[in-house]
Coordinates of N, CA and C in Angstrom, one line a residue:
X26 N 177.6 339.0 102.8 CA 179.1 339.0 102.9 C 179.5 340.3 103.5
X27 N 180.6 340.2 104.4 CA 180.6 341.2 104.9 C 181.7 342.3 104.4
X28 N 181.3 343.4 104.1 CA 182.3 344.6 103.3 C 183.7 344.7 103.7
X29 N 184.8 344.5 103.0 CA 186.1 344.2 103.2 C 186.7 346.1 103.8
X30 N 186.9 345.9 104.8 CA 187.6 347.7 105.4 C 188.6 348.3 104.0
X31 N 188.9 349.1 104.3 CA 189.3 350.1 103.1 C 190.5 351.0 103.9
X32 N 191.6 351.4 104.0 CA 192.6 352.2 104.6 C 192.9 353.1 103.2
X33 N 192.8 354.3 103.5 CA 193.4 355.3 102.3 C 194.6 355.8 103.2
X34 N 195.3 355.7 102.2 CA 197.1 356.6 102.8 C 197.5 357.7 102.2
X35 N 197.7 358.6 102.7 CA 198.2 360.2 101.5 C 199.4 359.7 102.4
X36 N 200.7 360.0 101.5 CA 202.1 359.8 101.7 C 202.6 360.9 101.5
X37 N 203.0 361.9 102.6 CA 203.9 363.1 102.0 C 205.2 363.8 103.2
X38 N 206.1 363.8 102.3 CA 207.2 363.8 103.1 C 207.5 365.4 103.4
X39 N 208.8 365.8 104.2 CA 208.8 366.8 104.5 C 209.7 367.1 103.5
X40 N 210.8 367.0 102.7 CA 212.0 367.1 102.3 C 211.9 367.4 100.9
X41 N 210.6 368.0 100.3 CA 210.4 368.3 99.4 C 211.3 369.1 98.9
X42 N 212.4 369.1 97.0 CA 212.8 370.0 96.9 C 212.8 370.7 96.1
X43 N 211.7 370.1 94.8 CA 211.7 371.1 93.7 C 210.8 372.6 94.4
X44 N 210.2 372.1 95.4 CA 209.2 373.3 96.3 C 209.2 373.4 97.4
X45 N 210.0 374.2 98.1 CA 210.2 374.2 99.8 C 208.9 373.6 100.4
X46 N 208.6 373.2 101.0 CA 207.6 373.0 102.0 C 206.0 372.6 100.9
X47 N 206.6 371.9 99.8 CA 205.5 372.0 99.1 C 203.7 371.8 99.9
X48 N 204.0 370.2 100.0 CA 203.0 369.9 100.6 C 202.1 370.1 101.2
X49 N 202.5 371.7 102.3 CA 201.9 372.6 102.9 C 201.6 373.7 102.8
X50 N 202.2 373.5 101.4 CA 202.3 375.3 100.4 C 200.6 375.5 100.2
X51 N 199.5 377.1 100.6 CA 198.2 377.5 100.3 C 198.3 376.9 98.9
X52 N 197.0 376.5 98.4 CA 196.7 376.6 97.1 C 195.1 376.7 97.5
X53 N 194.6 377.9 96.3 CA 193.2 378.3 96.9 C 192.7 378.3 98.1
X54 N 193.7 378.8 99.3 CA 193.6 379.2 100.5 C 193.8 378.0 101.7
X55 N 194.2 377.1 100.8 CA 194.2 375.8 101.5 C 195.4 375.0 101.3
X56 N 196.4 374.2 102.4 CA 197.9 373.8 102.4 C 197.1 372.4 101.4
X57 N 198.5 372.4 100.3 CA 198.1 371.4 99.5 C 197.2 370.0 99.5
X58 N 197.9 369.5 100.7 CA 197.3 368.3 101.5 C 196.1 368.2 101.9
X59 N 195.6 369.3 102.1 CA 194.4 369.3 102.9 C 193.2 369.1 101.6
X60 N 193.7 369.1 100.4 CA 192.6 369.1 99.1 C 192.6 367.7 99.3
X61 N 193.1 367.0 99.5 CA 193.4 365.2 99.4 C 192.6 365.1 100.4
X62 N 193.1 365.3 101.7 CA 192.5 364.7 102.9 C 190.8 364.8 103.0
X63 N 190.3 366.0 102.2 CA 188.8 366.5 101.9 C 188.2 365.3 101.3
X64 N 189.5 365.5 100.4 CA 188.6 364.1 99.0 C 188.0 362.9 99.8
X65 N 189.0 362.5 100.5 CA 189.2 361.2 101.2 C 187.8 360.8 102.0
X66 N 187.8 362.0 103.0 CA 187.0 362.7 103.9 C 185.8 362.3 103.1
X67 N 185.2 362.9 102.2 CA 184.3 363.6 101.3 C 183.9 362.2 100.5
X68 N 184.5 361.6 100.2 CA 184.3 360.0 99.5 C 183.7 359.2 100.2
X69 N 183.7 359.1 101.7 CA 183.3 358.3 102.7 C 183.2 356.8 103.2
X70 N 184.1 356.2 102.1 CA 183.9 354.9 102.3 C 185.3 354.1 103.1
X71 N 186.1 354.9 103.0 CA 187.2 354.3 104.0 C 186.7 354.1 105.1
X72 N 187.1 353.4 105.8 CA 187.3 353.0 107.1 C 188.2 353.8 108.4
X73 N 189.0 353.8 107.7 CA 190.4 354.8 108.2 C 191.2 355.8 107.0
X74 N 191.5 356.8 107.7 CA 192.1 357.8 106.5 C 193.8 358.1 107.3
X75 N 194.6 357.4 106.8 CA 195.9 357.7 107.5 C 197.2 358.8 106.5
X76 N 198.2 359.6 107.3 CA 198.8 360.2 106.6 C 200.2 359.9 107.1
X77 N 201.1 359.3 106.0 CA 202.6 359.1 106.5 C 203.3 360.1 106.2
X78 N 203.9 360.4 107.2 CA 205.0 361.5 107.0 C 205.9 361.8 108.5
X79 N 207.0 362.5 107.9 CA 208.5 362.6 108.7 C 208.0 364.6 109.4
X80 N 207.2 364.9 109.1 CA 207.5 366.2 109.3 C 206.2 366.6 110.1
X81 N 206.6 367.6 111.5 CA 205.4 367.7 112.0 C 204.3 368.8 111.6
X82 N 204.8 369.4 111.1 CA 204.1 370.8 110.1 C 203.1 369.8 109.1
X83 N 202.9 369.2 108.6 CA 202.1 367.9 107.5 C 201.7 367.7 108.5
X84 N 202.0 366.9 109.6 CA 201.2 366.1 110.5 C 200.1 367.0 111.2
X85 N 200.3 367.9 111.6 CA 199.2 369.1 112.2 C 198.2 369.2 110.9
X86 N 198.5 369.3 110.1 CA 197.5 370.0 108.5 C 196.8 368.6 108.4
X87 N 197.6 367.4 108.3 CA 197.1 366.8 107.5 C 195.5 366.4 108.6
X88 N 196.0 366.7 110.2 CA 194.8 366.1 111.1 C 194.3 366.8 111.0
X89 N 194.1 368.5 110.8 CA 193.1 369.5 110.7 C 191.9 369.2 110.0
X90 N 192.7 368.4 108.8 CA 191.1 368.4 107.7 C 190.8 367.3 107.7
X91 N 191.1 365.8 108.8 CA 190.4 364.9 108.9 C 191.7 363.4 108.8
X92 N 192.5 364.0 108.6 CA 193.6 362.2 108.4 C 193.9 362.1 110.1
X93 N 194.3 360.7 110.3 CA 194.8 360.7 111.4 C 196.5 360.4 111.1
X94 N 197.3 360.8 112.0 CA 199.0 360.3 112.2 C 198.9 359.7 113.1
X95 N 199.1 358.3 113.1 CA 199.4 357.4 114.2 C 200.8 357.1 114.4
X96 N 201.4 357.7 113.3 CA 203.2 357.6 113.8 C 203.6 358.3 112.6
X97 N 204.9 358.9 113.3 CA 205.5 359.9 112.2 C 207.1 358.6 111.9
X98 N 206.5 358.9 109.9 CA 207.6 358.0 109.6 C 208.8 358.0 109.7
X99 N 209.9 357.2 109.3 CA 211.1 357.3 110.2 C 212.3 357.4 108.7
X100 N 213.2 358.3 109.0 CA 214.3 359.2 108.2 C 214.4 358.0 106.9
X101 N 214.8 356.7 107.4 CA 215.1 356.1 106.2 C 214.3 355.7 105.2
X102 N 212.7 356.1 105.5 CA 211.7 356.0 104.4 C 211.2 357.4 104.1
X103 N 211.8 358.3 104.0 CA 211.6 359.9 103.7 C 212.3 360.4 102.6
X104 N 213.7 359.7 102.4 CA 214.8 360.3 101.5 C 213.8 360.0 99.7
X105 N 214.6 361.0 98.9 CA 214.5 360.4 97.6 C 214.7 358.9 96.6
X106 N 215.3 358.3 97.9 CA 215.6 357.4 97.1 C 214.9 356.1 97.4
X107 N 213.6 356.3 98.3 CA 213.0 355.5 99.0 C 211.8 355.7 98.0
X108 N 211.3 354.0 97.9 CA 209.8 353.7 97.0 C 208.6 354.0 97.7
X109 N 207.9 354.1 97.0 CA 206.9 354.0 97.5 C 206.3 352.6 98.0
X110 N 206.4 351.4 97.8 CA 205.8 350.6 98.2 C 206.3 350.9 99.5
X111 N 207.2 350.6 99.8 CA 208.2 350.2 101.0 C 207.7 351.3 101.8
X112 N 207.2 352.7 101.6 CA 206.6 353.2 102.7 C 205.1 353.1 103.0
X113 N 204.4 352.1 102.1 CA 203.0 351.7 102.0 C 203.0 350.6 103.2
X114 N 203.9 349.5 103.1 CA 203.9 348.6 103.4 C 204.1 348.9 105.2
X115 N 205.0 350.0 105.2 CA 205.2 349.9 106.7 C 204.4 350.7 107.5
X116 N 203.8 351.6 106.3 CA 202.5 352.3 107.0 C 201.3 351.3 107.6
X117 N 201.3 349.9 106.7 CA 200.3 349.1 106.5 C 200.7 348.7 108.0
X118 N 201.9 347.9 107.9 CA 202.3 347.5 109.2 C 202.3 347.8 110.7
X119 N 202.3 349.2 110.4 CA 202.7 349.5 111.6 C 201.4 350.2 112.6
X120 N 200.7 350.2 111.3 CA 199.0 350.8 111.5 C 198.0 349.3 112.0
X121 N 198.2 348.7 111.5 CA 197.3 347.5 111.6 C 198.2 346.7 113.3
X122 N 198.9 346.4 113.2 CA 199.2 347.0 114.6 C 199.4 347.5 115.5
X123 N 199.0 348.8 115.5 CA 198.4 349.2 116.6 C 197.3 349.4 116.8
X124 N 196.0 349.1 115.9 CA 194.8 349.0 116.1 C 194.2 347.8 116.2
X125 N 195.3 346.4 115.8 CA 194.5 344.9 115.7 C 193.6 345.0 114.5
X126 N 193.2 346.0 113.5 CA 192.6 345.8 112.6 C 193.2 345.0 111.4
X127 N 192.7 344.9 110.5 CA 193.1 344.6 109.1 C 192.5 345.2 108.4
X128 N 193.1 345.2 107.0 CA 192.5 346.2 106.3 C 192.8 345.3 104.7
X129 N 191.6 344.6 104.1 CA 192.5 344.1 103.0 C 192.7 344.8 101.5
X130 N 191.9 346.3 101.6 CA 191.7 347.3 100.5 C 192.8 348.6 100.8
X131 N 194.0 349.0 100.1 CA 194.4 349.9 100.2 C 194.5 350.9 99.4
X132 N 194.0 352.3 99.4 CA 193.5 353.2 98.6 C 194.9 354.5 98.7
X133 N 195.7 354.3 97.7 CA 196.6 355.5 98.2 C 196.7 356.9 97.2
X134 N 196.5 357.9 97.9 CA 196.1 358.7 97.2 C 197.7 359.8 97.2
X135 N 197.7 360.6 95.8 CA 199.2 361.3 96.2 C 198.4 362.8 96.3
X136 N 199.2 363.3 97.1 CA 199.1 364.8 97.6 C 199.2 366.1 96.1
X137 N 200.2 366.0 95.2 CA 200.4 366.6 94.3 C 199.0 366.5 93.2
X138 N 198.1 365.6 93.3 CA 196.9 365.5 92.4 C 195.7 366.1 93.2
X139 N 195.5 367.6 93.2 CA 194.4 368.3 93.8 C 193.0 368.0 93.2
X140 N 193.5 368.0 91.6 CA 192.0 368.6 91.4 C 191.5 367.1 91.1
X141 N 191.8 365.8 91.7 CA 191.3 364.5 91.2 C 189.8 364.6 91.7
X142 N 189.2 364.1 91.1 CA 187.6 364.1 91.5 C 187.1 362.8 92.4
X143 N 186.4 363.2 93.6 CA 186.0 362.1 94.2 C 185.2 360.8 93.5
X144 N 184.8 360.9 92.7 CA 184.3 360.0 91.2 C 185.1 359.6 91.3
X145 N 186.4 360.2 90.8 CA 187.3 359.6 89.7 C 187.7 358.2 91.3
X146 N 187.8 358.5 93.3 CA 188.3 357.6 93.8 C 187.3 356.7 93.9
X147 N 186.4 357.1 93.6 CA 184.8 355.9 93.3 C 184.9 354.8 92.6
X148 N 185.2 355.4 91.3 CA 185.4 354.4 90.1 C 186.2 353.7 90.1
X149 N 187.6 354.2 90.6 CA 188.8 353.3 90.8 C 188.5 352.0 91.9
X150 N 188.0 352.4 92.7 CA 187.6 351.1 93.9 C 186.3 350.5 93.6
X151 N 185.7 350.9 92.7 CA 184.5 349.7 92.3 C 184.8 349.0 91.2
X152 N 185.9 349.6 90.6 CA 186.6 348.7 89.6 C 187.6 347.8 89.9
X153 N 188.3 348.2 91.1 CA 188.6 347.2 92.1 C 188.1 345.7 92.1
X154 N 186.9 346.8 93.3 CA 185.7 345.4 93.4 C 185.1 344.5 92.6
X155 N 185.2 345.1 91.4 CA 184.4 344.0 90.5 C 185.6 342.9 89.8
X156 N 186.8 343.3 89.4 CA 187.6 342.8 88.7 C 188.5 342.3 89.9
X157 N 188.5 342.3 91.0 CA 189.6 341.9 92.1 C 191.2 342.2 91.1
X158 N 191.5 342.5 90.8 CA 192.8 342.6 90.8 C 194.0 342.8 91.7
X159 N 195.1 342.3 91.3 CA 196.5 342.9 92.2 C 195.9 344.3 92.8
X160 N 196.2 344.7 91.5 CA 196.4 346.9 91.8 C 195.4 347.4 91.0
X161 N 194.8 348.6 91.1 CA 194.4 349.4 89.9 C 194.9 351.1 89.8
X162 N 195.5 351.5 89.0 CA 196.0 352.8 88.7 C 195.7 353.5 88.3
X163 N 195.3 354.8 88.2 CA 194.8 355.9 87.6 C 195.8 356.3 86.3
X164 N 195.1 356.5 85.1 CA 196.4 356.7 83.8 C 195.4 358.0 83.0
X165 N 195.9 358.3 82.3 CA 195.1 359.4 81.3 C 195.6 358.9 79.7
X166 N 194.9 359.4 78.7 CA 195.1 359.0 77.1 C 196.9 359.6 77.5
X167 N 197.6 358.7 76.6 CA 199.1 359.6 76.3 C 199.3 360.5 75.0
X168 N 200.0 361.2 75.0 CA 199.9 362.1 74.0 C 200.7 361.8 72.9
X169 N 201.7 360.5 73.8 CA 203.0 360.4 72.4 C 202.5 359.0 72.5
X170 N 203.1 357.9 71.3 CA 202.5 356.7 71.5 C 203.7 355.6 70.6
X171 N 204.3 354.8 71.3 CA 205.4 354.4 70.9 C 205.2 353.5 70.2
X172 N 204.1 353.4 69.5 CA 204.2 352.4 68.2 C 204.3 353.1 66.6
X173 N 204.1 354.9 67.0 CA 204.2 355.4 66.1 C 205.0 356.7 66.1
X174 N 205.1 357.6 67.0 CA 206.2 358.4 67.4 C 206.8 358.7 68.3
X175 N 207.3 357.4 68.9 CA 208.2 357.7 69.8 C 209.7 356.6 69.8
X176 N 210.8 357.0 69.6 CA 211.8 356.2 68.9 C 212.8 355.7 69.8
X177 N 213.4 354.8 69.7 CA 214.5 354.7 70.5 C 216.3 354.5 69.7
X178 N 217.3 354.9 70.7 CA 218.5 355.3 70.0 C 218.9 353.9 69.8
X179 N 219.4 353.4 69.0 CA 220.9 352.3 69.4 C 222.1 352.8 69.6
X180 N 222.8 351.4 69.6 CA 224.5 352.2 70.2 C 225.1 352.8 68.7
X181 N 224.8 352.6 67.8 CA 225.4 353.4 66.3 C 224.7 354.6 66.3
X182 N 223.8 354.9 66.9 CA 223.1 356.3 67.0 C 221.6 356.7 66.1
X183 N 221.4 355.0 65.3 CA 220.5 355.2 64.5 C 218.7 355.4 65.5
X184 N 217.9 355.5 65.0 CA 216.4 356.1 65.9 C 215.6 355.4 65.1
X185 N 214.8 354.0 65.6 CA 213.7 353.4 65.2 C 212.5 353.2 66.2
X186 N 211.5 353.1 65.7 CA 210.1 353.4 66.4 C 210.6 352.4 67.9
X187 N 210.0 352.9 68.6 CA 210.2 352.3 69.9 C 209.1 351.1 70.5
X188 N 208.2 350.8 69.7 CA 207.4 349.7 70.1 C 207.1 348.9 68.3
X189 N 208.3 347.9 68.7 CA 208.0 347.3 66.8 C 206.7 346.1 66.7
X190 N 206.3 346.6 65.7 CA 205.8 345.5 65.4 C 205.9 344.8 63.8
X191 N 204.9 343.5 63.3 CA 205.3 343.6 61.6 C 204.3 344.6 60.9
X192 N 203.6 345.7 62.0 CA 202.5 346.4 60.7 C 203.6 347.7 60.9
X193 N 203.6 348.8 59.9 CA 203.9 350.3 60.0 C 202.8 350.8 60.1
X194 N 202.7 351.5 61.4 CA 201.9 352.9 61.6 C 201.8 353.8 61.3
X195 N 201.0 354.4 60.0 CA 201.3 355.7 59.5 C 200.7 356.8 60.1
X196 N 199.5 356.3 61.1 CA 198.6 357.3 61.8 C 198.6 357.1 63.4
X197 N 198.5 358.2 63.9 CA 198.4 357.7 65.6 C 197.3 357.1 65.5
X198 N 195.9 357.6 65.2 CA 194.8 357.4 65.2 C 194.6 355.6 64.9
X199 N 195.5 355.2 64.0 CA 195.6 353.7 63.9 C 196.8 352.8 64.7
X200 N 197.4 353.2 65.6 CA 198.0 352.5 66.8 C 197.6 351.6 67.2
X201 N 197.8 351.3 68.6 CA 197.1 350.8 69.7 C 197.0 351.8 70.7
X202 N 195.9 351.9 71.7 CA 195.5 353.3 72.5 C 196.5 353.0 74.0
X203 N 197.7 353.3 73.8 CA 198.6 353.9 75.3 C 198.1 354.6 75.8
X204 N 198.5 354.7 77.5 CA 198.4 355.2 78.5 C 199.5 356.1 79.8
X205 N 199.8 356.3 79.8 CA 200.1 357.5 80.8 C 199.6 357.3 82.3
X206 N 201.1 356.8 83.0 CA 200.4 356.4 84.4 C 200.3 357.9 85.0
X207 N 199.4 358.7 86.0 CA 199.3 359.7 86.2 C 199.3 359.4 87.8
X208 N 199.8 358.6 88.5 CA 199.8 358.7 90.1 C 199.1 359.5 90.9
X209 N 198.2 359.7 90.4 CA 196.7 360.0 91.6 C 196.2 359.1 92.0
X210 N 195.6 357.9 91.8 CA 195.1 357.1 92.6 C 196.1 355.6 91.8
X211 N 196.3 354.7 93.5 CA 196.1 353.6 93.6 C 195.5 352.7 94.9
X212 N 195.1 351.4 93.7 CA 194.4 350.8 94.7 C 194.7 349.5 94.8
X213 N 195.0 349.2 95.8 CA 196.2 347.6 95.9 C 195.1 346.5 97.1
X214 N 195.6 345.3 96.6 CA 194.9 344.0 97.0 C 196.2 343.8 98.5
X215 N 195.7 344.0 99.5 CA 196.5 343.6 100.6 C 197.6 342.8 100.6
X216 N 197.3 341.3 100.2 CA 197.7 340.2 100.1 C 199.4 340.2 99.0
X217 N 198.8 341.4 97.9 CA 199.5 341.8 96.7 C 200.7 342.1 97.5
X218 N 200.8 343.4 98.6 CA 201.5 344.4 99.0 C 202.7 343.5 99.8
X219 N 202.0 342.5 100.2 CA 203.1 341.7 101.0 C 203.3 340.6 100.4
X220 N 203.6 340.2 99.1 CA 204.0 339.6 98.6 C 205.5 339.7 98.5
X221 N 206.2 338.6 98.3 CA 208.0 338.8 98.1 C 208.0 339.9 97.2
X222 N 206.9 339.3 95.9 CA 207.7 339.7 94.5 C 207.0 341.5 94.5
X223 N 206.1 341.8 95.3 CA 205.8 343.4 94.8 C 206.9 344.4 95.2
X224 N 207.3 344.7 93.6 CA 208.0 345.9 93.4 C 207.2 346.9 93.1
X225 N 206.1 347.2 92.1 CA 205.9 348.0 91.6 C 204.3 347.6 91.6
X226 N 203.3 348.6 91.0 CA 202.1 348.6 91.1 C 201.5 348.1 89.5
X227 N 202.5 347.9 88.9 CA 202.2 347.2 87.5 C 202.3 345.8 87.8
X228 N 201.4 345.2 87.3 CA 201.6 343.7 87.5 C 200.6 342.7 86.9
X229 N 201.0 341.6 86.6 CA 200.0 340.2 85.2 C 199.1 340.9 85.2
X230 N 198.2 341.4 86.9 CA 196.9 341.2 86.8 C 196.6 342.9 87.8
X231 N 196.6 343.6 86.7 CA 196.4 345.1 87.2 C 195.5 345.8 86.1
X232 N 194.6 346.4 86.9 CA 193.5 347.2 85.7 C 194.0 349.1 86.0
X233 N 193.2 349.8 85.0 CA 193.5 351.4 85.1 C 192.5 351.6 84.6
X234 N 192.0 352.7 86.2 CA 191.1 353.9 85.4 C 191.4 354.9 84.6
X235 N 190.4 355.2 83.8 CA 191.0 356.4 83.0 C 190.1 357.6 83.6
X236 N 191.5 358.7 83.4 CA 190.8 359.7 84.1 C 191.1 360.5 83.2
X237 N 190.4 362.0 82.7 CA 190.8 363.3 81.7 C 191.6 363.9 82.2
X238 N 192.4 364.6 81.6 CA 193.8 365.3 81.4 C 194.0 366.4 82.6
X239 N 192.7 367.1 83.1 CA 192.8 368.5 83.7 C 192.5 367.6 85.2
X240 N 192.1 366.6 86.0 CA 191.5 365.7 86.4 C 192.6 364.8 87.0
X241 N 194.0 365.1 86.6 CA 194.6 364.1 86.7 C 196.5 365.3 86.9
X242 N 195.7 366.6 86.7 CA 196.6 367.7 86.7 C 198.0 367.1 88.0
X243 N 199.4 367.2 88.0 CA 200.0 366.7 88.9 C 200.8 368.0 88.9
X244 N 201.3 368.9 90.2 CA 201.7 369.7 90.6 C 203.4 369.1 91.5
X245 N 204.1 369.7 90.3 CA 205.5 369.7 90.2 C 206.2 370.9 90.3
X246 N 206.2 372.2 89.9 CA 206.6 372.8 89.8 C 205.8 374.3 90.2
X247 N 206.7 375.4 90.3 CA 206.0 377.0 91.1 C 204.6 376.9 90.4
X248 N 205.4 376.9 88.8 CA 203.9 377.8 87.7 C 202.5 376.9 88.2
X249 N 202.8 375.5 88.4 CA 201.8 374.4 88.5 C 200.5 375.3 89.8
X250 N 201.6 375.6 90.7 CA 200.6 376.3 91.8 C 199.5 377.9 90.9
X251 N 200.3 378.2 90.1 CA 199.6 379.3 89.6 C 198.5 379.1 88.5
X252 N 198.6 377.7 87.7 CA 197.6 377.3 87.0 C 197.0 376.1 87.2
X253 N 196.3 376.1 88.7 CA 195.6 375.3 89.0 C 194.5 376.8 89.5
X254 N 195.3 377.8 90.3 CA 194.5 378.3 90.8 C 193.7 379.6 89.7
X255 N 194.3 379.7 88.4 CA 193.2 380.1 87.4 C 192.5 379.7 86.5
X256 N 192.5 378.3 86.9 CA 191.4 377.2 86.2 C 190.4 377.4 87.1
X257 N 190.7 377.6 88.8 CA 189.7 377.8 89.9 C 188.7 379.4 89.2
X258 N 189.9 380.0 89.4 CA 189.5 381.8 88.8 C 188.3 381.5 87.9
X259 N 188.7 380.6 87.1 CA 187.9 380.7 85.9 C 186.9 379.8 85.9
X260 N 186.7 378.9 86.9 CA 185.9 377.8 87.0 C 185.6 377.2 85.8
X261 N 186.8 376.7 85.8 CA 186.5 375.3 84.6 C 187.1 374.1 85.9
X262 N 187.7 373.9 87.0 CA 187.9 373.1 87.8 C 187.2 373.8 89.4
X263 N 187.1 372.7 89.9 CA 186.7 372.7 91.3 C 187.5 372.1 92.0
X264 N 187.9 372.9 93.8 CA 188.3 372.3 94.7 C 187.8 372.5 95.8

């Protein structure tokens, strides 16, 4: 049987604003992007490694370390208020047309998760392949767990546990084990992507890898650039 192609997409826009120019901001001597595009690189099993984006500064970096830009995306899929599928989809589109390829495995990787381990994009796509699912998402243990402390308000202002059930929870430890979507890796069934109904990458029939907490690290904010790079100092992480 013959091995179904694989397209990985890093999605990174220019208009970043909690961090000027994040995406191209050095981290351990290297523009953020370019840790992704390595991974990608470095994993080997794509087919094609593509990078969507509005800005040509990204577009230069991202081909340096190995993505290609076959088109630079267009203003009304760059804003905040634009999903992510909807810039998957027309990456999908607009790529597979101009190469006549198809691709029925999509691997999208986000730029803010440096230190994800190429394992961790291994396991996600062989868990793929064995379970065929819609999607599969990368999650980590959650720290708070809403069958036991986490509450929700009513409109009188009173606070009851936020996931009911008929048992009381007295221990986290005796819950049920939640998860924490961590948006480093997903991995979507073609067919899924162009469906009417996909909104979102949750769905009936969606599995999650679990990945560990430092592993799944997501870079949001200044300090984030400064403690990633003295986990490196200190080599408890690799990039």
């Amino acid at each position: 049987m013959e091995r179904e192609k694989v397209l990985i997409t890093i999605a990174a826009r220019g208009g970043s604003k909690g961090i000027k120019d994040k995406n191209i901001r050095l981290l351990c001597g290297l523009p953020l992007i370019a840790h992704t595009v390595r991974q990608a690189v470095t994993w080997g099993k794509a087919d094609r490694i593509i990078c969507s984006t509005d800005s040509p500064a990204i577009a230069k970096e991202a081909q340096k370390y190995g993505a290609e830009v076959p088109f630079m995306r267009p203003s009304h899929l760059a804003g905040d208020e634009c999903g992510k599928l909807d810039v998957l989809k027309h990456a999908l589109t607009v790529f597979e047309n101009k190469t006549g390829e198809r691709f029925p495995i999509i691997i999208d990787l986000d730029v803010t998760a440096p230190i994800r381990s190429v394992a961790d994009i291994d396991g996600a796509y062989e868990l793929f392949k064995s379970k065929k699912p819609n999607t599969v998402f990368s999650v980590t243990r959650a720290r708070r767990n809403p069958y036991f402390n986490m509450v929700e308000v009513n409109q009188e202002g009173y606070a009851s546990v936020a996931k009911k059930t008929s048992y009381v929870y007295l221990r986290r430890q005796d819950a049920p084990v939640v998860y924490d979507m961590n948006a480093s890796i997903y991995v979507y069934d073609r067919r899924y992507l162009f469906n009417e109904n996909s909104h979102s990458a949750i769905t009936e029939k969606s599995c999650v890898w679990r990945m560990d907490d430092l592993s799944a690290f997501d870079i949001d904010h200044e300090v984030d650039f400064q403690f990633i790079e003295f986990l490196v100092m200190k080599g408890l992480v690799k990039l």
